[in-house]
C-alpha angles and dihedrals in degrees: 000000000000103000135196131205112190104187088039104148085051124098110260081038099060091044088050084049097053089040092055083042086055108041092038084207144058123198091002089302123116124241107245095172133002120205121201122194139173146133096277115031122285119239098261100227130204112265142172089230128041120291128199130200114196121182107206144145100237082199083073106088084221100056096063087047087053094057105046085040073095095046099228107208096213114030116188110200104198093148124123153135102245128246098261099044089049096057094042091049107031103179086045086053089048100049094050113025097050098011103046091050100042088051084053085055095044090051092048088045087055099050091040085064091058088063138320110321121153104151121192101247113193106200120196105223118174133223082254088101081082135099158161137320080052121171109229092258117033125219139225090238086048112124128236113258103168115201100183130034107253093057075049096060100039086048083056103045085044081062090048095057089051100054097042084043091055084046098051096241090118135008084226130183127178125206116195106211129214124237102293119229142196091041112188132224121006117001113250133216104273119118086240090061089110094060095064096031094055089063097023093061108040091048088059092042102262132122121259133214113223101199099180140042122290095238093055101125116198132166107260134178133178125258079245091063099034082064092040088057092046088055098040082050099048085062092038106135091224094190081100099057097068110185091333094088094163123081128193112233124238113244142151118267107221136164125227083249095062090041092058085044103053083057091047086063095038104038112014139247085278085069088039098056088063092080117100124202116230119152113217105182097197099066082038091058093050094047105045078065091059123090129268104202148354141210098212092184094154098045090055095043083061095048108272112155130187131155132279105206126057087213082066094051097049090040082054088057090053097054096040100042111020104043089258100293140089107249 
């Protein structure tokens, strides 16, 4: 199985990377050649099988056709402009976010006309497609009502796939991913950033912003889930999604408060004095759009799996990124 992980050089991309370099196989095949691609050249890794690092802008008609010119079986597509960085630069969200992956589809439609080619391609959407007015608890009938533009775009994209799904062109799934915390290393620009630096910083000594109120409730899961999903989903028998290609993943709803209050019982008062309270009202009025909860009934009757207690997503962090132990 040749495999392609467009996004590679980002978070979640590095740890699914390391995760296919690990287990050597996905859905009982084994891996023959891995191909890693992002904006900014993937960390080429030691394999037992041949590896590939491609720097290239996806938004370029020609640099999707560069990468299924080797007609990768099973394609990832993690890559994205955040939410807080696509709302700030519109024409950038839109570049990147819907251009860059119709050109993908386009690319994957074209080589499929020189001979049979239908890949499995694995898109990571977010719960962004959502929007007020939300009922406490979405939903998987719940229909998408987009309020920024980057839940606009995925919403779109998550169309796309359906359509060049019902047409053959790809055996797509989209997984529409929670909120992902505990992120590790320097915060980046999406309006979430808080959730994961309120409980990232304090744990390494340093001081964190709170830009939003303590009672603000929103749907998480851990890096360790998120790549869990993406490799559930790559052996997925599809046959049982119909038309309705996009899932919405499990997670665990959470407010700020429990949050704070997960790293009260794990690290101290000591970890959690080190939040500061700033109001920002911009990224307060993006987030209070967002939703709050899901009943992802569908997703877990396929397999899907996250975790129920915020004390087991921070205690993830510290395995995974602090050598198991509080500094």
């Amino acid at each position: 199985m040749k495999i392609l992980v467009i996004g590679a050089a980002g978070m979640v991309g590095r740890k699914l990377t390391a995760a296919l370099l690990k287990a050597g196989q996905v859905a009982g095949q084994e891996i023959s050649a891995l191909m890693l691609a992002d904006i900014v050249a993937p960390e080429a890794p030691q394999a037992g099988f041949p590896v590939e690092t491609h720097a290239l802008d996806l938004s370029a008609p020609e640099a999707a056709q560069t990468l299924i010119a080797a007609r990768p079986d099973l394609i990832f597509h993690l890559a994205a402009i955040v939410s807080g960085e696509a709302e700030a630069d519109f024409e950038k969200g839109y570049r990147i976010n819907l251009d860059g992956t119709r050109h993908l589809l386009e690319a994957i439609r074209l080589a499929s006309q020189e001979g049979h080619y239908a890949p499995r391609l694995v898109f990571t959407s977010s719960i962004a497609v959502f929007g007020e007015p939300l009922p406490a608890e979405i939903p998987d009938e719940f229909p998408l009502t987009p309020l920024t533009s980057y839940g606009t775009q995925k919403a779109i994209c998550e169309l796309l796939l359906a359509d060049y799904s019902r047409r053959g062109v790809v055996d797509g799934i989209g997984i529409r991913l929670p909120t992902i915390v505990v992120r590790p290393g320097k915060p980046n620009k999406a309006a979430s950033g808080f959730f994961s630096g309120i409980i990232r910083e304090p744990l390494a000594g340093v001081e964190a912003v709170l830009p939003v109120k303590t009672n603000v409730r929103h749907w998480f899961a851990s890096p360790r889930a998120a790549v869990s999903f993406l490799l559930h989903a790559a052996g997925l028998d599809t046959a049982g999604l119909g038309q309705r290609r996009s899932l919405t993943m499990p997670g665990l709803a959470a407010t700020v408060g429990d949050e704070i209050d997960a790293l009260r019982r794990i690290a101290g008062e000591r970890a959690v004095k080190l939040i500061r309270h700033e109001p920002d009202p911009v990224i307060a009025r993006i987030v209070a759009g967002w939703p709050q909860a899901f009943s992802a009934k569908r997703a877990e009757s396929l397999g899907f799996v996250a975790e129920s207690r915020f004390d087991d997503i921070i205690r993830a962090h510290i395995e995974d990124e602090l050598g198991g132990h509080l500094g």
